[in-house]
Structure formats: structure tokens, C-alpha cells
Coordinates of C-alpha atoms in Angstrom, one line a residue:
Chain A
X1 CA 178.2 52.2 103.5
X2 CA 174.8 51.4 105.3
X3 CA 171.4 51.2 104.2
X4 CA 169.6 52.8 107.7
X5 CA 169.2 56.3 107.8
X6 CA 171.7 58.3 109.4
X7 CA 170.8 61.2 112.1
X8 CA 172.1 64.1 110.0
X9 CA 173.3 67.0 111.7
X10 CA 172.4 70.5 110.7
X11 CA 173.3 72.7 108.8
X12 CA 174.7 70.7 106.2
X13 CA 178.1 71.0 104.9
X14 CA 178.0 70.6 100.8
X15 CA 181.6 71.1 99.2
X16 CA 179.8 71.4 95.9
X17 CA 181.4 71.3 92.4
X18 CA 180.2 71.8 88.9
X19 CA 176.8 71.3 87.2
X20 CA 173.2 71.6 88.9
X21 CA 173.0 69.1 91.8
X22 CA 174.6 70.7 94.0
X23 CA 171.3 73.5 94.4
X24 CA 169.2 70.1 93.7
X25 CA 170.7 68.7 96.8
X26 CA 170.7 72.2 98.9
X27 CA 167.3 72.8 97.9
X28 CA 166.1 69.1 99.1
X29 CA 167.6 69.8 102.5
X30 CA 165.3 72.8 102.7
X31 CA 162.1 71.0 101.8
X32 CA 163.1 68.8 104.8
X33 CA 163.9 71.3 107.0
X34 CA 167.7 70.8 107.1
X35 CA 169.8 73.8 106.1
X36 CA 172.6 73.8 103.9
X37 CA 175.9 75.3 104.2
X38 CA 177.5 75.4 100.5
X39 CA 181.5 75.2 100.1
X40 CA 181.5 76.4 96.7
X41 CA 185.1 74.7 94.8
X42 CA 186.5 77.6 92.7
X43 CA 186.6 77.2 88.8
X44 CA 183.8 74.4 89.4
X45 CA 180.8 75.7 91.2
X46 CA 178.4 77.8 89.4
X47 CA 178.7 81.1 90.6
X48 CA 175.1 82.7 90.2
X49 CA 173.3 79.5 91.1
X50 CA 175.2 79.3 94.2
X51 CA 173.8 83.2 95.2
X52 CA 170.4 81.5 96.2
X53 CA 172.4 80.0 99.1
X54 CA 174.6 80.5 102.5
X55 CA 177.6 80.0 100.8
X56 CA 181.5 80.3 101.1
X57 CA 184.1 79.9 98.3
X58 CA 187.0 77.6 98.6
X59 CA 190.0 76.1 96.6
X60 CA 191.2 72.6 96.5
X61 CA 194.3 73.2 97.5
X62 CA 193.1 74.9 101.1
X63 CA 192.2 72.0 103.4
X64 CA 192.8 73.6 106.4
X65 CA 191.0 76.9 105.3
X66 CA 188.4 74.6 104.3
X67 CA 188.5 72.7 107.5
X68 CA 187.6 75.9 109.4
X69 CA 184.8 77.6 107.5
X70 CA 183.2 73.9 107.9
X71 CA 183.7 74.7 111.8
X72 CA 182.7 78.0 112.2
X73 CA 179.4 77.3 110.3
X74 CA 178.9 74.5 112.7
X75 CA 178.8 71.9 110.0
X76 CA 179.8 68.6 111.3
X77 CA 177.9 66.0 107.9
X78 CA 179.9 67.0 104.8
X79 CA 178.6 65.7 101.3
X80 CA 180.6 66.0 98.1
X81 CA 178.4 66.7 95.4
X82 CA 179.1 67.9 91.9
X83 CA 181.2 67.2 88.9
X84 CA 184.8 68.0 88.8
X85 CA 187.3 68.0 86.2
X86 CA 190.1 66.7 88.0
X87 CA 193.8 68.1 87.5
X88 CA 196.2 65.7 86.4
X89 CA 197.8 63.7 89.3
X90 CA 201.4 65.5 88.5
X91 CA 199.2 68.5 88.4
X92 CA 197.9 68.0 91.9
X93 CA 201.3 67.1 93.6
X94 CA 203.5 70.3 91.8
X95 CA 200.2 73.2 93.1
X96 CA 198.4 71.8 96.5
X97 CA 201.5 72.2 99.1
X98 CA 199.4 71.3 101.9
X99 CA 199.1 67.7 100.6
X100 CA 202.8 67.1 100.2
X101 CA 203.2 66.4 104.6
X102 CA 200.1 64.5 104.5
X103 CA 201.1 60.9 104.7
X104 CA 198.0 58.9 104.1
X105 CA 197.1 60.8 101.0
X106 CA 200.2 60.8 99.3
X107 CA 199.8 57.1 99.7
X108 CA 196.6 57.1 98.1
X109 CA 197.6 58.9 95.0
X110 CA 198.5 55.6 93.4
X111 CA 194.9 54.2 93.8
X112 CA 194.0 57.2 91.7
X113 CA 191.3 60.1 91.6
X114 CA 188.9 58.4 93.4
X115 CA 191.5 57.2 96.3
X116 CA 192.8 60.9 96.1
X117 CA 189.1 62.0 97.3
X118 CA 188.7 59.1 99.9
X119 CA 192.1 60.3 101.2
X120 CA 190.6 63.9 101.6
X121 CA 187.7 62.9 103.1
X122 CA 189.6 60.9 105.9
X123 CA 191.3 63.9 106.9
X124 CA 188.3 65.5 107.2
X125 CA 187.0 62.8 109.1
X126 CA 190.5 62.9 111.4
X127 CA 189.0 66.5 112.0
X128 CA 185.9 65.3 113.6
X129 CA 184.0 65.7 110.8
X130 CA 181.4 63.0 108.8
X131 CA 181.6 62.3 105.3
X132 CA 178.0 61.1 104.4
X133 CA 176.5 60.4 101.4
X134 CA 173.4 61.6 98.9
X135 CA 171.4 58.9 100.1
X136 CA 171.9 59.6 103.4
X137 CA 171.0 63.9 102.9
X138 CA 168.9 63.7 100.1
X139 CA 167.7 59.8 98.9
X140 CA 165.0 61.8 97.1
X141 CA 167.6 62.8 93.9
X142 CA 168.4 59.1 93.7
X143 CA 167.1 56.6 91.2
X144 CA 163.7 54.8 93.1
X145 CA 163.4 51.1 92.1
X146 CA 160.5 49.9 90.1
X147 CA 159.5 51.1 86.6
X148 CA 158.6 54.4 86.1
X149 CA 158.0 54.8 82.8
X150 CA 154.5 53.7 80.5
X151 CA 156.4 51.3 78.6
X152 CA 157.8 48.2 81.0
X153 CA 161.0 45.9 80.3
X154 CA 159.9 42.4 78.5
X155 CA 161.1 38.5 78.8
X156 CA 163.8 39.5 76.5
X157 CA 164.9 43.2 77.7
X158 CA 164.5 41.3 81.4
X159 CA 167.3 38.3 80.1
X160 CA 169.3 41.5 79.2
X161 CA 168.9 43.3 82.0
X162 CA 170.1 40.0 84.1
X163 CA 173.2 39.4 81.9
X164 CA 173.9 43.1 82.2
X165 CA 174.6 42.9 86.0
X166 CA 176.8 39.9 85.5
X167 CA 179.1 41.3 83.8
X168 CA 179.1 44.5 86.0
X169 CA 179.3 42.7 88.5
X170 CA 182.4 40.5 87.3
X171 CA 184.2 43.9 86.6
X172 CA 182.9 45.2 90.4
X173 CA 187.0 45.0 91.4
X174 CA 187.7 47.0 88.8
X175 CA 187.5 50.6 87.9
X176 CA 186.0 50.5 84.9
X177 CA 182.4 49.0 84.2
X178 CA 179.6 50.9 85.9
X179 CA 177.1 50.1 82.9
X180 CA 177.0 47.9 80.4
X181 CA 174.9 47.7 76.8
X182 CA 173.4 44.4 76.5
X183 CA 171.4 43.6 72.7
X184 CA 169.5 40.1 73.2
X185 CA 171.9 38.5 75.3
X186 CA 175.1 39.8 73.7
X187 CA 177.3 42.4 75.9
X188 CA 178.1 44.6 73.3
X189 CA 179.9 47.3 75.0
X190 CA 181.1 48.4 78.6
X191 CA 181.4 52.4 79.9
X192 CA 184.7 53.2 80.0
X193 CA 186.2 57.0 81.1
X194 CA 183.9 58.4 77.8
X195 CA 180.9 57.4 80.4
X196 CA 177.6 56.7 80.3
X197 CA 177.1 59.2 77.1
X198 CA 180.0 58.3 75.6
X199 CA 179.0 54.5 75.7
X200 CA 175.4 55.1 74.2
X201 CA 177.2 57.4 71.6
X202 CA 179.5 54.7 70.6
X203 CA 176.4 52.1 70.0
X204 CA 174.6 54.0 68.1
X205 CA 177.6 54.6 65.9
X206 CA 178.1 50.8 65.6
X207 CA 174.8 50.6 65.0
X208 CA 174.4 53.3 62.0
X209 CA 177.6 51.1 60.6
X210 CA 175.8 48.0 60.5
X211 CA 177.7 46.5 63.0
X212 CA 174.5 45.7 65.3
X213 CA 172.1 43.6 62.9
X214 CA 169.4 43.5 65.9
X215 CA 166.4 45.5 65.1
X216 CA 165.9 48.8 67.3
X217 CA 164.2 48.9 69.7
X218 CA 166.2 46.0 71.4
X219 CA 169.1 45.9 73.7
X220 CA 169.4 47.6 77.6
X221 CA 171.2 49.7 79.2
X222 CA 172.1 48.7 82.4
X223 CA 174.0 50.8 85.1
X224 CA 175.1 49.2 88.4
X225 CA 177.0 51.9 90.0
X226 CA 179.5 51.1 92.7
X227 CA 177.8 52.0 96.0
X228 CA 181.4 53.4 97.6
X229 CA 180.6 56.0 94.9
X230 CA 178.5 58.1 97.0
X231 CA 181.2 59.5 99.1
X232 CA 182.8 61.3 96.2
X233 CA 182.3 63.9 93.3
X234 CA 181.1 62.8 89.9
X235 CA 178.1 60.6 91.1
X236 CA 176.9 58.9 88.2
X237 CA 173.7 60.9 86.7
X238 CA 171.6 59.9 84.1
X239 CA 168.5 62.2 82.9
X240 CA 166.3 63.4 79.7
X241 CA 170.1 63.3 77.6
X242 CA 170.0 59.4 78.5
X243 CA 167.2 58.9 77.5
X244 CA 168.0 60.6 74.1
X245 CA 171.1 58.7 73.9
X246 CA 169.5 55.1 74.5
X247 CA 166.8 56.3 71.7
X248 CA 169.7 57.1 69.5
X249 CA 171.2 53.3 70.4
X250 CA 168.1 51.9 69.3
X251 CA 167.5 50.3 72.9
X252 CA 164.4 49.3 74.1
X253 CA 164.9 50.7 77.3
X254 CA 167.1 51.5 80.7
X255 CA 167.6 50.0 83.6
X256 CA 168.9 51.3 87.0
X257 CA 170.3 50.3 90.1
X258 CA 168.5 51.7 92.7
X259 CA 170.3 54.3 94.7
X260 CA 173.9 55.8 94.2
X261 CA 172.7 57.5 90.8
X262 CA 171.5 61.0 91.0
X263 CA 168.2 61.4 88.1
X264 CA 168.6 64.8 87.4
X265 CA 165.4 66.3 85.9
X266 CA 163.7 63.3 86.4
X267 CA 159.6 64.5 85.4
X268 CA 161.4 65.4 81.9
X269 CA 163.8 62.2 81.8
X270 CA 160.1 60.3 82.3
X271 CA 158.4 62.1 79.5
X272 CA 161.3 61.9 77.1
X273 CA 161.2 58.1 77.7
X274 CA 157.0 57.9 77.6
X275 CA 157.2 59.6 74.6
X276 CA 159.8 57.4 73.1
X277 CA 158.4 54.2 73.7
X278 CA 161.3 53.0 76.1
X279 CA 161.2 52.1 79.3
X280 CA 163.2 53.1 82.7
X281 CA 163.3 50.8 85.6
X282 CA 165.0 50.9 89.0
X283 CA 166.6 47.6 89.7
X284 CA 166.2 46.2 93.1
X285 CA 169.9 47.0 94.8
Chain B
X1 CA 190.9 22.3 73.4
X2 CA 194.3 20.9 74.2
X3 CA 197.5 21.9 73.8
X4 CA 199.2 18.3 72.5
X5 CA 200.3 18.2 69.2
X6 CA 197.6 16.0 67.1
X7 CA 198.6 14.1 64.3
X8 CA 197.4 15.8 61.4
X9 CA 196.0 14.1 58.3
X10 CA 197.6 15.6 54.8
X11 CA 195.7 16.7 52.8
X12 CA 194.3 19.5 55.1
X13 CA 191.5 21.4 54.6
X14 CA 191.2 24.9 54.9
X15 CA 187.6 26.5 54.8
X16 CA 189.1 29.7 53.3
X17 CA 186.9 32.8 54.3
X18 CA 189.1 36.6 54.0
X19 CA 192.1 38.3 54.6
X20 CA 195.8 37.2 54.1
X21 CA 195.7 34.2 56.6
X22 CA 194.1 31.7 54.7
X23 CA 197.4 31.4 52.6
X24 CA 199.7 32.2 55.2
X25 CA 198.9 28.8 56.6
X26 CA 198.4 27.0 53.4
X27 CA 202.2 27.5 52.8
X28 CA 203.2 27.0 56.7
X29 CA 201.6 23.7 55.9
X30 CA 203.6 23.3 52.6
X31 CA 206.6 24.0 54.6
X32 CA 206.2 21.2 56.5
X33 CA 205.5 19.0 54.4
X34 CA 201.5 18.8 54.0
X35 CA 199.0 19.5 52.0
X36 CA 196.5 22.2 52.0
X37 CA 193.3 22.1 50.0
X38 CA 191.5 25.4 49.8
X39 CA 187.7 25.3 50.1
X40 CA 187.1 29.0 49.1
X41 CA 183.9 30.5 50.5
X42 CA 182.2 33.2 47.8
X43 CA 181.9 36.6 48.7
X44 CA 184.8 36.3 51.3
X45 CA 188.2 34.2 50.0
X46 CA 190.3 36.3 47.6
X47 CA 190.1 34.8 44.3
X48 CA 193.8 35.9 42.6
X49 CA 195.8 34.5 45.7
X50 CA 193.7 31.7 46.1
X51 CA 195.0 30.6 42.1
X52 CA 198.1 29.3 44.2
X53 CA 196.5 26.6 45.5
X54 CA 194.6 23.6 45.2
X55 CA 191.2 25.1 45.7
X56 CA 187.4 24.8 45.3
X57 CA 184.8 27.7 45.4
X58 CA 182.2 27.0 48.2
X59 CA 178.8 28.5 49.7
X60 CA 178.1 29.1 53.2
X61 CA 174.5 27.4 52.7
X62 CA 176.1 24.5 50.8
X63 CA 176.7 22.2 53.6
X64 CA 176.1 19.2 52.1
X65 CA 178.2 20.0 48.5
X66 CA 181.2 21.4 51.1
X67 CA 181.4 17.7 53.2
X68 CA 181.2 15.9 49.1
X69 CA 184.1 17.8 48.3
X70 CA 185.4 17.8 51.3
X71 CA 185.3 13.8 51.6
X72 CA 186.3 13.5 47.1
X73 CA 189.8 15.5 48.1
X74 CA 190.5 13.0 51.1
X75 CA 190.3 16.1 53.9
X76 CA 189.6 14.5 56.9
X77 CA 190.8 17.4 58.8
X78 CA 189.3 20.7 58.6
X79 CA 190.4 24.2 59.3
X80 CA 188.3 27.5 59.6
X81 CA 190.1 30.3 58.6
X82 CA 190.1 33.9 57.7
X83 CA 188.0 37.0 58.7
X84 CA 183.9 36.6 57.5
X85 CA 181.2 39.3 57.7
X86 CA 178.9 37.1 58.7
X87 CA 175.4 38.0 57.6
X88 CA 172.8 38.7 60.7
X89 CA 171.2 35.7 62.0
X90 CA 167.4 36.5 60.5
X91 CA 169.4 36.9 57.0
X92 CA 171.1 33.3 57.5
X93 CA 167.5 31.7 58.6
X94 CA 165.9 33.3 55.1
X95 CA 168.7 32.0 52.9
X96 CA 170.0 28.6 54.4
X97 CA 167.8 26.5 54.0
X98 CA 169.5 23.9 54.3
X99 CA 169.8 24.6 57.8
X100 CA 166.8 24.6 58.6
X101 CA 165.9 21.4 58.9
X102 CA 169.2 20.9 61.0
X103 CA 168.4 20.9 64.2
X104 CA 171.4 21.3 66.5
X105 CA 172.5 24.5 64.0
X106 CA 169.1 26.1 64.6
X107 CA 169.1 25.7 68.5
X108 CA 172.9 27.1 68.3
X109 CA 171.7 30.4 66.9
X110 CA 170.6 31.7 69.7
X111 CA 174.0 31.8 71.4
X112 CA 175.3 34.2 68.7
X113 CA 177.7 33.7 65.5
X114 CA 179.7 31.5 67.3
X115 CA 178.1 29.1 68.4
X116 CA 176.2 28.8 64.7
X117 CA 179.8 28.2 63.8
X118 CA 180.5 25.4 65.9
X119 CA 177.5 23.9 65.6
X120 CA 178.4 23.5 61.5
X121 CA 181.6 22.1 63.1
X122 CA 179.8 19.5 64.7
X123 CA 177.6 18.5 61.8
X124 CA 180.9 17.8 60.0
X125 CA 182.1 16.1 62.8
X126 CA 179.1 14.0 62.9
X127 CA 180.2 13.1 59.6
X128 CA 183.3 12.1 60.2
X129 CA 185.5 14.8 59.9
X130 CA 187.5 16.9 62.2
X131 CA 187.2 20.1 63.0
X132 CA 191.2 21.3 64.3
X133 CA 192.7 24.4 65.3
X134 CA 195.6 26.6 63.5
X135 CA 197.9 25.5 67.1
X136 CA 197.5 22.2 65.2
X137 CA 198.6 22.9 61.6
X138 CA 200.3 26.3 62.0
X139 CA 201.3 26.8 65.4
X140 CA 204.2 28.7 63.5
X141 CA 201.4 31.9 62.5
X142 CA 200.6 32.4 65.8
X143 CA 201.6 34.5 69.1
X144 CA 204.9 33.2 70.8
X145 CA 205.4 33.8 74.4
X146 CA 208.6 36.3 75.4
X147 CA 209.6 39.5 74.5
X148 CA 210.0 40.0 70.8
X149 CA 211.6 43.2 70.6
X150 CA 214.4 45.8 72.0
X151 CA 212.2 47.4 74.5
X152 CA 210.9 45.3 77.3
X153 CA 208.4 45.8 79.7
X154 CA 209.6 47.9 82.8
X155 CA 207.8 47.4 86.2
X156 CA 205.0 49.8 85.5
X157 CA 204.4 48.1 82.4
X158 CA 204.1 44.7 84.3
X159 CA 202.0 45.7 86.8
X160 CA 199.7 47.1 84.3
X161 CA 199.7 43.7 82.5
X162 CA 199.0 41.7 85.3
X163 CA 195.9 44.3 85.6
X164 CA 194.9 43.7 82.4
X165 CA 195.0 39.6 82.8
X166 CA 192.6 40.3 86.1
X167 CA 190.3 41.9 83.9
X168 CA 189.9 39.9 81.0
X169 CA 190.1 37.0 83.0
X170 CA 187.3 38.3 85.2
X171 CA 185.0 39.3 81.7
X172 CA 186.1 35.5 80.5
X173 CA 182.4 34.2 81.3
X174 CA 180.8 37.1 78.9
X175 CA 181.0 37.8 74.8
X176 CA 183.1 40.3 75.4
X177 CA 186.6 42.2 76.2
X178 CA 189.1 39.7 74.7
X179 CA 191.2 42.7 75.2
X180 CA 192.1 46.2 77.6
X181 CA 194.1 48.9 77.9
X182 CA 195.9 49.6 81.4
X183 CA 197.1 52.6 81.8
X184 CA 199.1 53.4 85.3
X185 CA 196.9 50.7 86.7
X186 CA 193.3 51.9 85.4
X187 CA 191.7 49.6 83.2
X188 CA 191.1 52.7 81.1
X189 CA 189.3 50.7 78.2
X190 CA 187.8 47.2 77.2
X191 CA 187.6 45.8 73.7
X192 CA 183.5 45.4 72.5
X193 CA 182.6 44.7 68.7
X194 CA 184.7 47.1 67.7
X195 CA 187.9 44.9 68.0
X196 CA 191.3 45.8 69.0
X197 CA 192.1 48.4 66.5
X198 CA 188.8 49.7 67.1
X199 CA 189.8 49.9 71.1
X200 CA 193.2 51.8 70.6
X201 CA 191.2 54.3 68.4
X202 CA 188.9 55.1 70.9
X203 CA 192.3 55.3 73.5
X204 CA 193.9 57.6 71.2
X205 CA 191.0 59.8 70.8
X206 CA 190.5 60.0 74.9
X207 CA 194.1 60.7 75.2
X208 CA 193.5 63.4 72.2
X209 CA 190.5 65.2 74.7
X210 CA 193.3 65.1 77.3
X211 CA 190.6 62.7 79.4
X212 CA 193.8 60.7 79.8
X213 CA 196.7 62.3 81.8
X214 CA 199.2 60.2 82.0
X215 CA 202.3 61.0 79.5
X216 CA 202.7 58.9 76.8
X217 CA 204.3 56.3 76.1
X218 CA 202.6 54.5 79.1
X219 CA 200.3 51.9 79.2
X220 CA 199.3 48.3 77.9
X221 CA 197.6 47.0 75.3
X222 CA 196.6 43.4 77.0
X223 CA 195.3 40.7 74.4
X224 CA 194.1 37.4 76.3
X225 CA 191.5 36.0 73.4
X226 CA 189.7 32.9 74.5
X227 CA 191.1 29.6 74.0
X228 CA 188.3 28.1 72.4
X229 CA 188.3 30.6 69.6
X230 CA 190.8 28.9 67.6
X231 CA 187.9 26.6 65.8
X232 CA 186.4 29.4 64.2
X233 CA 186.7 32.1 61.8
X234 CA 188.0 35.9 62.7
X235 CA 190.8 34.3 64.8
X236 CA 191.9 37.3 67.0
X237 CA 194.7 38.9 64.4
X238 CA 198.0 41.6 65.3
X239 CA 200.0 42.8 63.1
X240 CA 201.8 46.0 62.3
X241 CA 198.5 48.0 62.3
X242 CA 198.4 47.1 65.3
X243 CA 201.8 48.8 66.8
X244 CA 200.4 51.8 64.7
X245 CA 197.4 51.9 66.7
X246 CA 199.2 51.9 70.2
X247 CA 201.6 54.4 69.1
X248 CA 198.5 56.5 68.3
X249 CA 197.1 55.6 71.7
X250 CA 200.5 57.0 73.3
X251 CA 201.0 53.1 74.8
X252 CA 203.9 51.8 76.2
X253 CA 203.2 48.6 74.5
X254 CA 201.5 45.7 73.8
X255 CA 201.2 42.1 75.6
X256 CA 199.6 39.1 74.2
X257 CA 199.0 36.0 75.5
X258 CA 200.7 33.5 73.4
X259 CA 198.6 31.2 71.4
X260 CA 195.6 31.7 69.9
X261 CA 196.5 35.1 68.1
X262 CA 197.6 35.0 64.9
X263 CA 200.5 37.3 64.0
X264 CA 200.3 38.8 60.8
X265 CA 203.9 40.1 58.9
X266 CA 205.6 39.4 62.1
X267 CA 208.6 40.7 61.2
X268 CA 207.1 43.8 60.1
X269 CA 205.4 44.4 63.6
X270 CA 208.6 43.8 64.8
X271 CA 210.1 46.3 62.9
X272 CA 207.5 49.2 63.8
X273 CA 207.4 48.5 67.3
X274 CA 211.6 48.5 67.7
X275 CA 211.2 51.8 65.2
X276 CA 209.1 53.3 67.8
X277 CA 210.1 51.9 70.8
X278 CA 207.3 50.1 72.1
X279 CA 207.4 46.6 73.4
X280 CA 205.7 43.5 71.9
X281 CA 205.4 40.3 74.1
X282 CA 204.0 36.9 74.5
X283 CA 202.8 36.0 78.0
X284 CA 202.8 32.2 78.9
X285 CA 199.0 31.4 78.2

């Protein structure tokens, strides 16, 4: 991972899966003047919303197939970008054949789903092709630090923001941990596979069973994404639905690390919190 | 902390708060020969079981009238123990007043219900009394290291534990995940306020959404509570309910580092996880 900005080469290959950010992404090449090339995964992408663009459907079984449409659309930057519902591991050895001679990602199966990807993506890369990043196509979809909301993190939400990263960072080797909920110094919970929606979900149940005695609004959410993360599907993503979620916690606000996280909708995400009373910051990286 | 045996001063006593344990000790220490004196706190001690034993009723305010007792029955060892629902902070600075003109307790509230705790420890220490753990005067409730039933831990297992000790070992610093679930070497879940049984809910409902592939039985429940917890109420507590809950979570089973947890009906746990196959074990602390 790098900070610079990388020369990109166009037209952009996006192997796009589920959910909107994959036109979100396309549509911020086009503003710049890059063009996408979308490589739309079956049974994930949306199939109208992909019509807008140059487009060509693929399964993810068919590397090699893959591997040529990238080619003969001249795409030599490929970005993941989507959600996907992965298969099941056992799922993933018994259907995609072509994966069974290839050595180093057989290997990577054990690291798991996000290994699995990494392992793709090196093959690609063996190919002659670059894997890049969000930031490095389209930084503009991607949390900004500083606060953007009306409403700005005080002494105590800032003491909670601190111990938030803390702990995220203590749990950085692990795969769990990319945000934490901190309530006036205590970490109260950590995002596990439910994610970020899950996590708020599961505070403001503790908190509607008395189990959190601090008064609402107080307490952060804090979300330190792994930077590796941008080379891979599922970016984090936080928008408007955060904000309801940390509302429905009781928190007194958000805070964001500054990059890796896509802010979808983020003019509605700004309102929602405005309107709210909370605030949403982008932490310095 | 240590982990000599002190030389404990009959009669002990135990500042009773809920739950079974209270009297689980009182007659581990008749069974060796000691003497337990019960000082019952209201609201939380049951008051039928605690008719067994030499007892007084107690307030959690009543600081002073506990150490008069305290000193009248010849204690000079103390013992918290039992689960408490402790009232929030802002409730306990209304009603006690007596604390509020102690100073040491009033700075310790800001570090949470524990530290409030052990600051009361240290004002009884202050007068004279000492505050032990139940290592010290009923090592015989708690955890043992080894295996404890039929089914033992295969490699996967073991790997998964040593997982689960990097995590909780790496959340040590913070006020949270005194236990994790491991499952094929993702730290798939951490323990928050919710407790353990709380955790393998939430494990048996991801694996219930299918957001957890593996096939069950597989995985670890990993319990590593902190050492320092043993002078305080809500000692981290298994028991059969707890094999139920990892059979629910589809587990492979459960490992617990020895000490420090109190084992409730152990043969009983012992008896569910042999019935359903599952593994119990102590790892050396």
C-alpha cells in the first residue's frame, strides 16, 4: 500500500460485485476523465445498473476467461469493488476447477476469504496486470479526515475516540476488530462478522436492557479499517444507515479513519447526522 | 496477585453478593477446616441458603457498620463473592453517602465498577483487613488446568486455542474480551458486556444465518479472564450452561485458562460436555 498517487492506466478494469459502488466508482472515473471497463460477477452485480456502462459479465470460477476480456479491453489497473457473499471455502474448492492446479492459491485457502482474494489477485498480477485500490481510482468515495458534520466530538467523545484506536489497534494482527464502541472510556463492544450494523444493533439492544447506565448521547464509534483492505471486495462502507444505527446506540457521534472506507451517500449520511445532533469525523490516518 | 498459598485466618469473611457461589465456598472452607462468616449484601445474597450459615445482613453504603462487624466476628480476611448488579455510577454517588467524603473511592469511579470495588478493598485494608482471593480460600471451586473430559482437543482445535490466547492476550490492556471464539483460525467473536453466554448466543445465531460455514462441531470457546479479577465480585463463572451454549454455537469445545474461573456443578458440566462430545480443558495459566 502507498499513499502517492499512482499513474492509472485507462480504461479501468472494475471486477465489480453487489450493491451501488461499483457505478459510484465507474461514474467517478468518468468525471475525471478515465473510462471504466466493468467485469460484472454473476449472481452479484446489479444487472440494470450495470446497463449505464461498457460492461462484460463474468463468473468466479473463469479466471482465465476473465483474464482475457481484461486484455482485449486493454485494461491493465484492475479494482475489486463491491460486496460479495462469499461461497463457503468447501464450496469454492468442490465448483471452481481452474483453482484446483493453482498452487499459490490453494495455499492461501487456509488464511481465509480475504487470502483467497489476495491469491486471485496475484495471479492476475502474474498476468501482467495491477491490482490497485479505491484510493488510488477514486479517493473521492473515501472517508475525508476532519469533521464534517455541525455538531464536533468533545473532551470526552475525543478520550473515546483515543481509546477506540487502541484497542483496534491491539486487535490490527487479527481478523476481527475493524471498529470498536467506546461509552466514556469503557470498550463496550468490538465488530465481529455481524459488522459495523450488526455491532451498533447489538448496543442499542444492551442499551434498551439497561445494560449501558451512561446517558445517550455518549459513547463513539470508532472504525479503523485495515488499509490492506482496499485491494479486496467488501470495503468497509458506512452511510445515512450508520448514522441511524449510532442514533439508535445512543452515541454521541462517529469517528473515521481516513481513507479505506467507502461513504456511500455521503450529502444524506451528513444530513441524517446534522439533524441528529451527532457528529462524524475523519480521523487523521 | 500471587500464586503462593497465604495463610488464611479462620474465621473468613465472605462479603456474600448472588448466585450459588457464595455457599459453594463457605462449605469448601468448612471442608477444610475453616470458618466462614457470611456478610450478606441486601438486594443480592439469597436469604433461605444463606440460613446455613453464620451470617449478617449488610448494605452496600454501610461501610463503616460492615468493617464493625466485620472486626466483632474476628474476620481479618475478607472475600468478595457472588454475581452483583451493580447500580450505575450517578445512582451510587446519590445514595452513598458515605462515600463521598472518601476520597480514594470517589477518584476510583472514574475507572469503572471495578476499580470502585477495589478502592472499598483498600479502605478495608487501610483498616486493617485483608482483602484475598477465592485461589486463597477455595482454590478447590475454581478452573483446573488439563483436559477434563473424553474428547480432547485435536490439532485444529489447538491451533484455534493458541489463536484465541493471542487475542485476548493482545485485548489484555482494555475492559474488554476476557473471552473469543476461534473458529478454523478466525477469531470469529469477542466477549463485550454481554458475558460469555451472551457471546456463544450471538455465535449460534451467526452460525443460524449461515454467516458461519464451517461445519459444526468446530471451533473454540477460549476463556483467559484477568488475573486480577479474583478480588472482586462477578468472578468469571462456567458451568453446564455453558457446554449448552457451545453446543448451540456448533463448537468443538471449550478451553479455559486455569485459575481464576470458577466452575460451577463441575461434575455436571462434565457430564454435558462427555454427553455431547465436546471437550472441556484447563490451559496452564
Amino acid at each position: 500500500m502507498t499513499n502517492q498517487t499512482l499513474e492509472i492506466s485507462s480504461p479501468v478494469g472494475l471486477i465489480a460485485a453487489g450493491g451501488v459502488m461499483p457505478f459510484a466508482v465507474a461514474d467517478s472515473l468518468i468525471a475525471r476523465g478515465l473510462t471504466p471497463v466493468l467485469f460484472a460477477l454473476k449472481g452479484a452485480c446489479d444487472p440494470v445498473a450495470v446497463e449505464r456502462f461498457r460492461h462484460h459479465w463474468i463468473s468466479v470460477g473463469q479466471i482465465g476467461r476473465a483474464m482475457k476480456l481484461f486484455r482485449s479491453e486493454n485494461c491493465r489497473d484492475l479494482v475489486f469493488i463491491g460486496t460479495l457473499v462469499r461461497p463457503a471455502l468447501s464450496e469454492i474448492r468442490l465448483d471452481w476447477g481452474t483453482l484446483r492446479v493453482v498452487g499459490p492459491v490453494l495455499a492461501a485457502f487456509r488464511g481465509g476469504d480475504d487470502h483467497l482474494l489476495s491469491g486471485i489477485g496475484r495471479i492476475f498480477e502474474k498476468d501482467g496486470f495491477r491490482m490497485v485500490g479505491i484510493r488510488d481510482v477514486a479517493p473521492d468515495v473515501l472517508m475525508p479526515a476532519g469533521c464534517l458534520t455541525r455538531t464536533l466530538p468533545d473532551d470526552i467523545a475525543a478520550a473515546d475516540i483515543a481509546k477506540g484506536r487502541d484497542v483496534l489497534r491491539a486487535l490490527s494482527p487479527f481478523d476481527i476488530g475493524q471498529a470498536a464502541i467506546v461509552i466514556d472510556g469503557h470498550v463496550v463492544a468490538v465488530e465481529d462478522i455481524e459488522g459495523t450494523d450488526g455491532l451498533l444493533a447489538r448496543v442499542a439492544r444492551l442499551r434498551s436492557e439497561g445494560r449501558i447506565r451512561a446517558k445517550a448521547p455518549r459513547g463513539v464509534l470508532v472504525k479503523a479499517p485495515k488499509s490492506s483492505q482496499d485491494l479486496r471486495f467488501d470495503l468497509p462502507t458506512v452511510g445515512p444507515r450508520t448514522v441511524e444505527g449510532a442514533v439508535k446506540a445512543g452515541l454521541a457521534g462517529i469517528a473515521i479513519v481516513a481513507g479505506n472506507t467507502i461513504v456511500v451517500e455521503p450529502q444524506a449520511m451528513i444530513e441524517a447526522a446534522d439533524a441528529a445532533g451527532v457528529f462524524l469525523t475523519g480521523l487523521p490516518a
